[in-house]
Short mmCIF file of C-alpha atoms and ligand atoms in Angstrom, two decimals:
data_model
loop_
_atom_site.label_atom_id
_atom_site.label_comp_id
_atom_site.label_asym_id
_atom_site.label_seq_id
_atom_site.Cartn_x
_atom_site.Cartn_y
_atom_site.Cartn_z
CA UNK A 1 -4.73 -29.38 16.08
CA UNK A 2 -5.80 -25.71 15.90
CA UNK A 3 -7.98 -24.02 13.29
CA UNK A 4 -6.94 -24.63 9.69
CA UNK A 5 -5.97 -21.28 8.12
CA UNK A 6 -4.75 -20.65 4.58
CA UNK A 7 -2.48 -17.64 4.15
CA UNK A 8 -2.10 -16.44 0.54
CA UNK A 9 0.92 -14.15 0.11
CA UNK A 10 0.61 -11.67 -2.78
CA UNK A 11 3.47 -11.66 -5.27
CA UNK A 12 3.58 -7.84 -5.25
CA UNK A 13 3.93 -7.80 -1.46
CA UNK A 14 7.31 -9.55 -1.89
CA UNK A 15 8.64 -6.97 -4.36
CA UNK A 16 9.15 -3.41 -3.22
CA UNK A 17 10.99 -1.69 -6.05
CA UNK A 18 9.21 -2.63 -9.28
CA UNK A 19 11.51 -5.52 -10.04
CA UNK A 20 14.79 -3.81 -9.29
CA UNK A 21 15.03 -5.69 -5.98
CA UNK A 22 17.59 -8.46 -5.76
CA UNK A 23 16.84 -12.08 -4.83
CA UNK A 24 18.21 -11.17 -1.39
CA UNK A 25 15.72 -8.28 -1.08
CA UNK A 26 12.88 -10.68 -1.86
CA UNK A 27 14.21 -13.13 0.73
CA UNK A 28 14.16 -10.34 3.32
CA UNK A 29 10.49 -9.63 2.48
CA UNK A 30 9.79 -13.38 2.78
CA UNK A 31 11.55 -13.46 6.18
CA UNK A 32 9.35 -10.59 7.41
CA UNK A 33 6.25 -12.55 6.41
CA UNK A 34 7.69 -15.72 8.01
CA UNK A 35 7.88 -13.89 11.37
CA UNK A 36 4.16 -13.16 11.14
CA UNK A 37 3.32 -16.73 10.11
CA UNK A 38 5.39 -18.09 13.00
CA UNK A 39 3.37 -15.84 15.33
CA UNK A 40 0.21 -17.53 14.06
CA UNK A 41 1.70 -20.99 14.51
CA UNK A 42 2.59 -20.02 18.08
CA UNK A 43 -1.04 -19.03 18.56
CA UNK A 44 -1.85 -22.67 17.64
CA UNK A 45 -3.20 -22.03 14.14
CA UNK A 46 -2.65 -24.83 11.65
CA UNK A 47 -1.23 -22.86 8.73
CA UNK A 48 -1.07 -23.63 5.00
CA UNK A 49 0.79 -21.08 2.87
CA UNK A 50 0.16 -20.21 -0.77
CA UNK A 51 1.77 -17.39 -2.74
CA UNK A 52 1.53 -15.35 -5.89
CA UNK A 53 4.13 -14.84 -8.60
CA UNK A 54 2.77 -12.03 -10.79
CA UNK A 55 5.89 -9.84 -10.72
CA UNK A 56 8.37 -12.74 -10.53
CA UNK A 57 6.93 -14.79 -13.41
CA UNK A 58 6.97 -11.67 -15.61
CA UNK A 59 10.64 -11.06 -14.74
CA UNK A 60 11.48 -14.69 -15.56
CA UNK A 61 9.67 -14.53 -18.90
CA UNK A 62 11.45 -11.28 -19.80
CA UNK A 63 14.86 -12.73 -18.84
CA UNK A 64 14.18 -15.65 -21.16
CA UNK A 65 13.12 -13.32 -24.00
CA UNK A 66 16.20 -11.10 -23.58
CA UNK A 67 18.49 -14.16 -23.47
CA UNK A 68 16.87 -15.21 -26.77
CA UNK A 69 17.24 -11.76 -28.34
CA UNK A 70 20.83 -11.18 -27.16
CA UNK A 71 22.38 -14.64 -27.09
CA UNK A 72 20.01 -16.75 -29.21
CA UNK A 73 19.22 -18.99 -26.26
CA UNK A 74 16.08 -21.16 -26.51
CA UNK A 75 13.11 -19.55 -24.79
CA UNK A 76 11.58 -20.82 -21.55
CA UNK A 77 7.81 -21.39 -22.03
CA UNK A 78 5.56 -19.40 -19.70
CA UNK A 79 4.34 -22.57 -17.95
CA UNK A 80 7.95 -23.43 -17.08
CA UNK A 81 8.50 -19.86 -15.84
CA UNK A 82 5.53 -20.48 -13.49
CA UNK A 83 7.10 -23.74 -12.30
CA UNK A 84 10.42 -21.94 -11.75
CA UNK A 85 8.77 -19.26 -9.59
CA UNK A 86 6.90 -21.92 -7.62
CA UNK A 87 10.18 -23.63 -6.78
CA UNK A 88 12.14 -20.42 -6.23
CA UNK A 89 9.66 -18.61 -3.99
CA UNK A 90 8.64 -21.88 -2.28
CA UNK A 91 12.29 -22.48 -1.43
CA UNK A 92 12.61 -19.03 0.14
CA UNK A 93 9.41 -19.37 2.22
CA UNK A 94 10.38 -22.92 3.28
CA UNK A 95 13.84 -21.83 4.41
CA UNK A 96 12.59 -18.67 6.15
CA UNK A 97 9.90 -20.59 8.06
CA UNK A 98 12.26 -23.43 8.98
CA UNK A 99 14.81 -20.94 10.35
CA UNK A 100 12.17 -18.89 12.20
CA UNK A 101 10.67 -22.03 13.81
CA UNK A 102 14.11 -23.24 14.83
CA UNK A 103 15.00 -19.82 16.32
CA UNK A 104 11.83 -19.88 18.45
CA UNK A 105 12.00 -23.56 19.36
CA UNK A 106 8.74 -24.31 17.49
CA UNK A 107 8.57 -28.01 16.76
CA UNK A 108 7.11 -27.80 13.23
CA UNK A 109 8.36 -29.13 9.92
CA UNK A 110 7.84 -27.32 6.63
CA UNK A 111 7.36 -28.78 3.15
CA UNK A 112 6.69 -27.25 -0.26
CA UNK A 113 4.57 -29.22 -2.71
CA UNK A 114 5.13 -28.68 -6.42
CA UNK A 115 1.50 -28.29 -7.43
CA UNK A 116 -0.14 -28.74 -10.82
CA UNK A 117 -3.55 -27.17 -11.27
CA UNK A 118 -5.91 -28.38 -13.98
CA UNK A 119 -7.51 -25.81 -16.26
CA UNK A 120 -9.74 -26.22 -19.32
CA UNK A 121 -8.30 -25.83 -22.80
CA UNK A 122 -11.67 -24.26 -23.70
CA UNK A 123 -11.47 -21.63 -20.96
CA UNK A 124 -12.45 -18.32 -22.66
CA UNK A 125 -9.72 -16.54 -20.64
CA UNK A 126 -7.10 -18.01 -23.02
CA UNK A 127 -8.48 -15.61 -25.68
CA UNK A 128 -8.72 -12.65 -23.31
CA UNK A 129 -5.50 -12.14 -21.28
CA UNK A 130 -6.14 -10.39 -17.92
CA UNK A 131 -3.33 -11.40 -15.54
CA UNK A 132 -0.76 -8.62 -15.02
CA UNK A 133 2.82 -9.89 -14.78
CA UNK A 134 6.25 -8.34 -14.37
CA UNK A 135 7.13 -4.68 -13.87
CA UNK A 136 4.98 -1.55 -13.97
CA UNK A 137 5.60 0.86 -16.86
CA UNK A 138 4.56 4.41 -17.73
CA UNK A 139 2.15 4.80 -20.66
CA UNK A 140 5.05 6.07 -22.84
CA UNK A 141 7.21 3.04 -21.99
CA UNK A 142 4.30 0.67 -22.67
CA UNK A 143 3.60 2.30 -26.05
CA UNK A 144 7.28 2.01 -27.03
CA UNK A 145 7.35 -1.68 -26.09
CA UNK A 146 4.11 -2.31 -27.96
CA UNK A 147 5.74 -0.95 -31.13
CA UNK A 148 8.60 -3.42 -30.71
CA UNK A 149 6.37 -6.34 -29.67
CA UNK A 150 2.95 -5.84 -31.31
CA UNK A 151 1.58 -9.07 -29.79
CA UNK A 152 2.07 -7.87 -26.19
CA UNK A 153 -1.03 -6.61 -24.38
CA UNK A 154 -0.85 -3.99 -21.61
CA UNK A 155 -3.43 -2.89 -19.04
CA UNK A 156 -3.49 -0.09 -16.51
CA UNK A 157 -3.10 -1.71 -13.06
CA UNK A 158 -4.93 0.07 -10.20
CA UNK A 159 -3.30 3.47 -10.70
CA UNK A 160 0.18 1.93 -10.33
CA UNK A 161 1.17 2.00 -14.01
CA UNK A 162 0.89 -0.24 -17.08
CA UNK A 163 1.67 -3.97 -17.05
CA UNK A 164 1.82 -6.76 -19.56
CA UNK A 165 -1.01 -9.30 -19.25
CA UNK A 166 -1.12 -13.04 -19.97
CA UNK A 167 -4.02 -15.53 -20.06
CA UNK A 168 -5.39 -16.59 -16.68
CA UNK A 169 -7.75 -19.58 -16.90
CA UNK A 170 -9.86 -20.58 -13.88
CA UNK A 171 -8.53 -23.46 -11.74
CA UNK A 172 -10.64 -26.63 -11.92
CA UNK A 173 -8.75 -29.12 -9.76
CA UNK A 174 -5.56 -29.36 -7.70
CA UNK A 175 -3.76 -32.52 -8.76
CA UNK A 176 -1.64 -32.87 -5.61
CA UNK A 177 -4.46 -32.16 -3.12
CA UNK A 178 -4.14 -35.56 -1.43
CA UNK A 179 -0.40 -35.09 -0.87
CA UNK A 180 -1.12 -31.63 0.59
CA UNK A 181 -3.80 -33.08 2.92
CA UNK A 182 -1.49 -35.91 4.05
CA UNK A 183 1.26 -33.45 4.95
CA UNK A 184 -1.18 -31.21 6.86
CA UNK A 185 -2.47 -34.26 8.77
CA UNK A 186 1.13 -35.22 9.55
CA UNK A 187 1.61 -31.81 11.19
CA UNK A 188 3.59 -30.02 8.47
CA UNK A 189 3.25 -26.37 7.60
CA UNK A 190 2.64 -26.84 3.89
CA UNK A 191 3.49 -24.38 1.11
CA UNK A 192 1.48 -25.19 -2.01
CA UNK A 193 -0.06 -23.93 -5.29
CA UNK A 194 2.64 -21.28 -5.63
CA UNK A 195 1.84 -18.76 -8.36
CA UNK A 196 -1.68 -20.20 -8.54
CA UNK A 197 -0.25 -23.59 -9.48
CA UNK A 198 1.39 -24.86 -12.66
CA UNK A 199 -1.38 -24.80 -15.29
CA UNK A 200 -2.00 -28.16 -16.94
CA UNK A 201 -4.70 -29.55 -19.23
CA UNK A 202 -5.92 -33.12 -19.59
CA UNK A 203 -5.19 -34.64 -22.99
CA UNK A 204 -7.41 -37.05 -24.96
CA UNK A 205 -5.09 -39.84 -23.76
CA UNK A 206 -5.91 -38.91 -20.14
CA UNK A 207 -2.44 -37.53 -19.48
CA UNK A 208 -1.56 -34.01 -18.37
CA UNK A 209 0.52 -31.42 -20.15
CA UNK A 210 1.53 -27.88 -19.25
CA UNK A 211 -0.10 -24.89 -20.92
CA UNK A 212 1.15 -21.29 -21.07
CA UNK A 213 -0.83 -19.20 -18.58
CA UNK A 214 -0.71 -17.80 -15.04
CA UNK A 215 -3.56 -18.89 -12.76
CA UNK A 216 -4.78 -16.32 -10.27
CA UNK A 217 -3.44 -17.49 -6.91
CA UNK A 218 -6.48 -16.11 -5.07
CA UNK A 219 -8.85 -18.33 -7.09
CA UNK A 220 -6.51 -21.33 -6.72
CA UNK A 221 -6.19 -20.65 -2.98
CA UNK A 222 -9.95 -20.52 -2.52
CA UNK A 223 -10.24 -23.87 -4.37
CA UNK A 224 -7.56 -25.40 -2.11
CA UNK A 225 -9.31 -23.95 0.96
CA UNK A 226 -12.47 -25.74 -0.16
CA UNK A 227 -10.66 -29.00 -0.87
CA UNK A 228 -8.85 -29.13 2.49
CA UNK A 229 -11.80 -27.71 4.44
CA UNK A 230 -9.98 -24.64 5.77
CA UNK A 231 -11.87 -22.42 8.20
CA UNK A 232 -10.17 -19.07 7.61
CA UNK A 233 -8.69 -17.60 4.43
CA UNK A 234 -6.15 -14.79 4.81
CA UNK A 235 -4.99 -12.90 1.73
CA UNK A 236 -1.94 -10.69 2.26
CA UNK A 237 -1.31 -7.96 -0.25
CA UNK A 238 0.05 -4.42 -0.57
CA UNK A 239 -2.69 -2.70 1.48
CA UNK A 240 -3.65 -3.12 5.14
CA UNK A 241 -7.36 -2.87 4.31
CA UNK A 242 -9.67 -3.11 1.31
CA UNK A 243 -11.17 0.26 0.41
CA UNK A 244 -14.19 1.62 -1.33
CA UNK A 245 -13.53 4.55 -3.66
CA UNK A 246 -9.89 3.38 -3.73
CA UNK A 247 -7.46 6.12 -4.76
CA UNK A 248 -10.17 8.81 -4.68
CA UNK A 249 -10.47 11.67 -2.18
CA UNK A 250 -13.44 9.90 -0.52
CA UNK A 251 -11.52 6.58 -0.13
CA UNK A 252 -12.74 4.60 2.90
CA UNK A 253 -11.01 1.58 4.45
CA UNK A 254 -13.30 -1.32 5.35
CA UNK A 255 -13.00 -3.19 8.68
CA UNK A 256 -15.84 -5.72 9.01
CA UNK A 257 -18.12 -6.36 6.06
CA UNK A 258 -20.73 -9.04 5.49
CA UNK A 259 -20.91 -11.20 2.38
CA UNK A 260 -23.98 -9.22 1.27
CA UNK A 261 -22.21 -5.86 1.70
CA UNK A 262 -19.20 -7.21 -0.19
CA UNK A 263 -21.42 -8.27 -3.11
CA UNK A 264 -22.98 -4.81 -3.12
CA UNK A 265 -19.53 -3.16 -3.33
CA UNK A 266 -18.62 -5.48 -6.24
CA UNK A 267 -21.78 -4.39 -8.07
CA UNK A 268 -20.90 -0.77 -7.45
CA UNK A 269 -17.53 -1.37 -9.17
CA UNK A 270 -15.17 -0.67 -6.25
CA UNK A 271 -12.74 -3.49 -7.12
CA UNK A 272 -10.68 -3.53 -10.35
CA UNK A 273 -10.14 -6.71 -12.38
CA UNK A 274 -6.60 -8.09 -12.18
CA UNK A 275 -5.93 -6.71 -8.66
CA UNK A 276 -8.60 -6.47 -5.93
CA UNK A 277 -11.55 -8.07 -7.77
CA UNK A 278 -10.06 -11.61 -7.93
CA UNK A 279 -9.33 -11.44 -4.18
CA UNK A 280 -12.91 -10.44 -3.45
CA UNK A 281 -14.39 -13.02 -5.84
CA UNK A 282 -12.18 -15.75 -4.36
CA UNK A 283 -13.25 -14.64 -0.86
CA UNK A 284 -16.95 -14.81 -1.76
CA UNK A 285 -16.44 -18.26 -3.27
CA UNK A 286 -14.72 -19.43 -0.07
CA UNK A 287 -17.49 -17.99 2.14
CA UNK A 288 -20.14 -19.72 -0.01
CA UNK A 289 -18.40 -23.06 0.61
CA UNK A 290 -16.93 -23.94 4.00
CA UNK A 291 -15.39 -20.60 5.00
CA UNK A 292 -16.19 -18.81 8.24
CA UNK A 293 -14.02 -15.70 7.73
CA UNK A 294 -11.79 -14.02 5.15
CA UNK A 295 -9.15 -11.50 6.17
CA UNK A 296 -7.45 -9.24 3.61
CA UNK A 297 -4.46 -7.29 4.91
CA UNK A 298 -0.75 -6.62 4.43
CA UNK A 299 1.88 -9.09 5.73
CA UNK A 300 2.94 -6.74 8.56
CA UNK A 301 -0.60 -6.69 10.01
CA UNK A 302 -1.08 -10.50 10.02
CA UNK A 303 -0.61 -10.96 13.76
CA UNK A 304 -3.08 -8.18 14.66
CA UNK A 305 -5.48 -9.16 11.91
CA UNK A 306 -5.95 -12.69 13.23
CA UNK A 307 -7.17 -11.27 16.54
CA UNK A 308 -9.49 -8.80 14.81
CA UNK A 309 -7.34 -5.70 15.33
CA UNK A 310 -6.35 -5.10 11.70
CA UNK A 311 -7.32 -5.90 8.14
CA UNK A 312 -10.64 -6.17 6.35
CA UNK A 313 -12.76 -9.05 7.66
CA UNK A 314 -15.46 -10.58 5.47
CA UNK A 315 -17.98 -12.42 7.59
CA UNK A 316 -21.42 -13.98 7.26
CA UNK A 317 -24.29 -11.72 8.24
CA UNK A 318 -25.34 -12.04 11.88
CA UNK A 319 -21.74 -12.62 13.12
N1 LIG B 1 -10.60 -1.25 -3.61
C1 LIG B 1 -9.31 -1.46 -3.32
N2 LIG B 1 -8.90 -1.51 -2.03
C2 LIG B 1 -7.60 -1.68 -1.73
N3 LIG B 1 -6.62 -1.89 -2.66
C3 LIG B 1 -6.98 -1.86 -3.96
C4 LIG B 1 -8.33 -1.63 -4.34
N4 LIG B 1 -8.39 -1.65 -5.68
C5 LIG B 1 -7.15 -1.88 -6.13
N5 LIG B 1 -6.28 -2.00 -5.10
C6 LIG B 1 -4.83 -2.25 -5.32
O1 LIG B 1 -4.74 -3.65 -5.57
C7 LIG B 1 -3.55 -4.13 -4.94
C8 LIG B 1 -3.67 -5.66 -4.76
O2 LIG B 1 -3.53 -6.27 -6.02
P1 LIG B 1 -2.15 -6.92 -6.49
O3 LIG B 1 -1.00 -6.02 -6.14
O4 LIG B 1 -2.33 -7.29 -7.92
O5 LIG B 1 -2.15 -8.21 -5.61
P2 LIG B 1 -1.00 -9.17 -5.04
O6 LIG B 1 -0.59 -8.60 -3.73
O7 LIG B 1 -1.72 -10.48 -4.92
O8 LIG B 1 0.12 -9.22 -6.05
C9 LIG B 1 -3.45 -3.33 -3.67
O9 LIG B 1 -2.15 -3.31 -3.15
C10 LIG B 1 -3.90 -1.94 -4.15
O10 LIG B 1 -2.81 -1.23 -4.68
N1 LIG B 2 -0.40 -15.86 -9.72
C1 LIG B 2 -0.85 -14.76 -9.04
O1 LIG B 2 -2.05 -14.54 -8.85
O2 LIG B 2 0.13 -13.91 -8.58
P1 LIG B 2 -0.04 -12.52 -7.80
O3 LIG B 2 -0.74 -12.80 -6.52
O4 LIG B 2 1.36 -12.07 -7.58
O5 LIG B 2 -0.81 -11.59 -8.69
#
């Protein structure tokens, strides 16, 4: 079997029009990414796919709230909204990959694993929501909504507008890791920990129960990469390369950077929390463990990125 690569697909990279896209539009974006993943499989990489759900889980939560406001329907807890996005996006990726493999005569099966991820009830992030979900709003729109829903918290998200945030505890363990490993060993392309995984906590009775939060899929992906001993971590997002001085006149795209240089850029504050910082932190965590290379790029550049012709590559010094 070829090198084990984890590809983490950003939730925003599947939504082009701030939530006004239809399910069919999202499926088309998924199909585009599936073409690039199939290219990697044809190059003999052993691929595991994870994905985000930031926009989609926010849309689901809002639909549930509006159904409550308008029709008095019972609300869907945030943890169930996460589970719904894991199933819904997993289904689309699974179908797109299956069809793409069949079209090309690639003899690979695909399976999506509903994945629970353990978090700590004492995680301080429950008191300090940081994960942006749903649509982007102007400051005026956000202020209006805040008047109507005083408990909502908004942040400015990387110059793209204002978004609602929810708690995002750190992942501790992936409950279905053995099932994921077994499927990889059996030759499946596995889709797992969608939306960062369904957050669960261990009870005093040693059982698990869901808790309302959205885990960062980059942190969850780096934990999975460690647990399955992946060699390469690829994070696809809305930009082809990570930049320093992002959005400023002196913005510079990064091609190859060492772990030490990356840490230096973090210290200099080039990566905002809630968008690029978690990707970089997850990458550094992966490189500290078993990782040999991290690539951050957009889905369209995947094929070129894997052969070093696109994307930002984080490598160990001396490579
Ligand atoms: N230093 C940076 N370099 C490149 N992109 C950045 C940087 N800082 C913030 N960004 C923004 O962060 C986005 C990635 O975060 P986000 O959209 O939340 O991720 P995801 O694709 O996982 O949903 C990029 O598309 C870009 O708009
Ligand atoms: N759960 C999560 O991190 O989603 P995004 O990648 O869409 O932000």
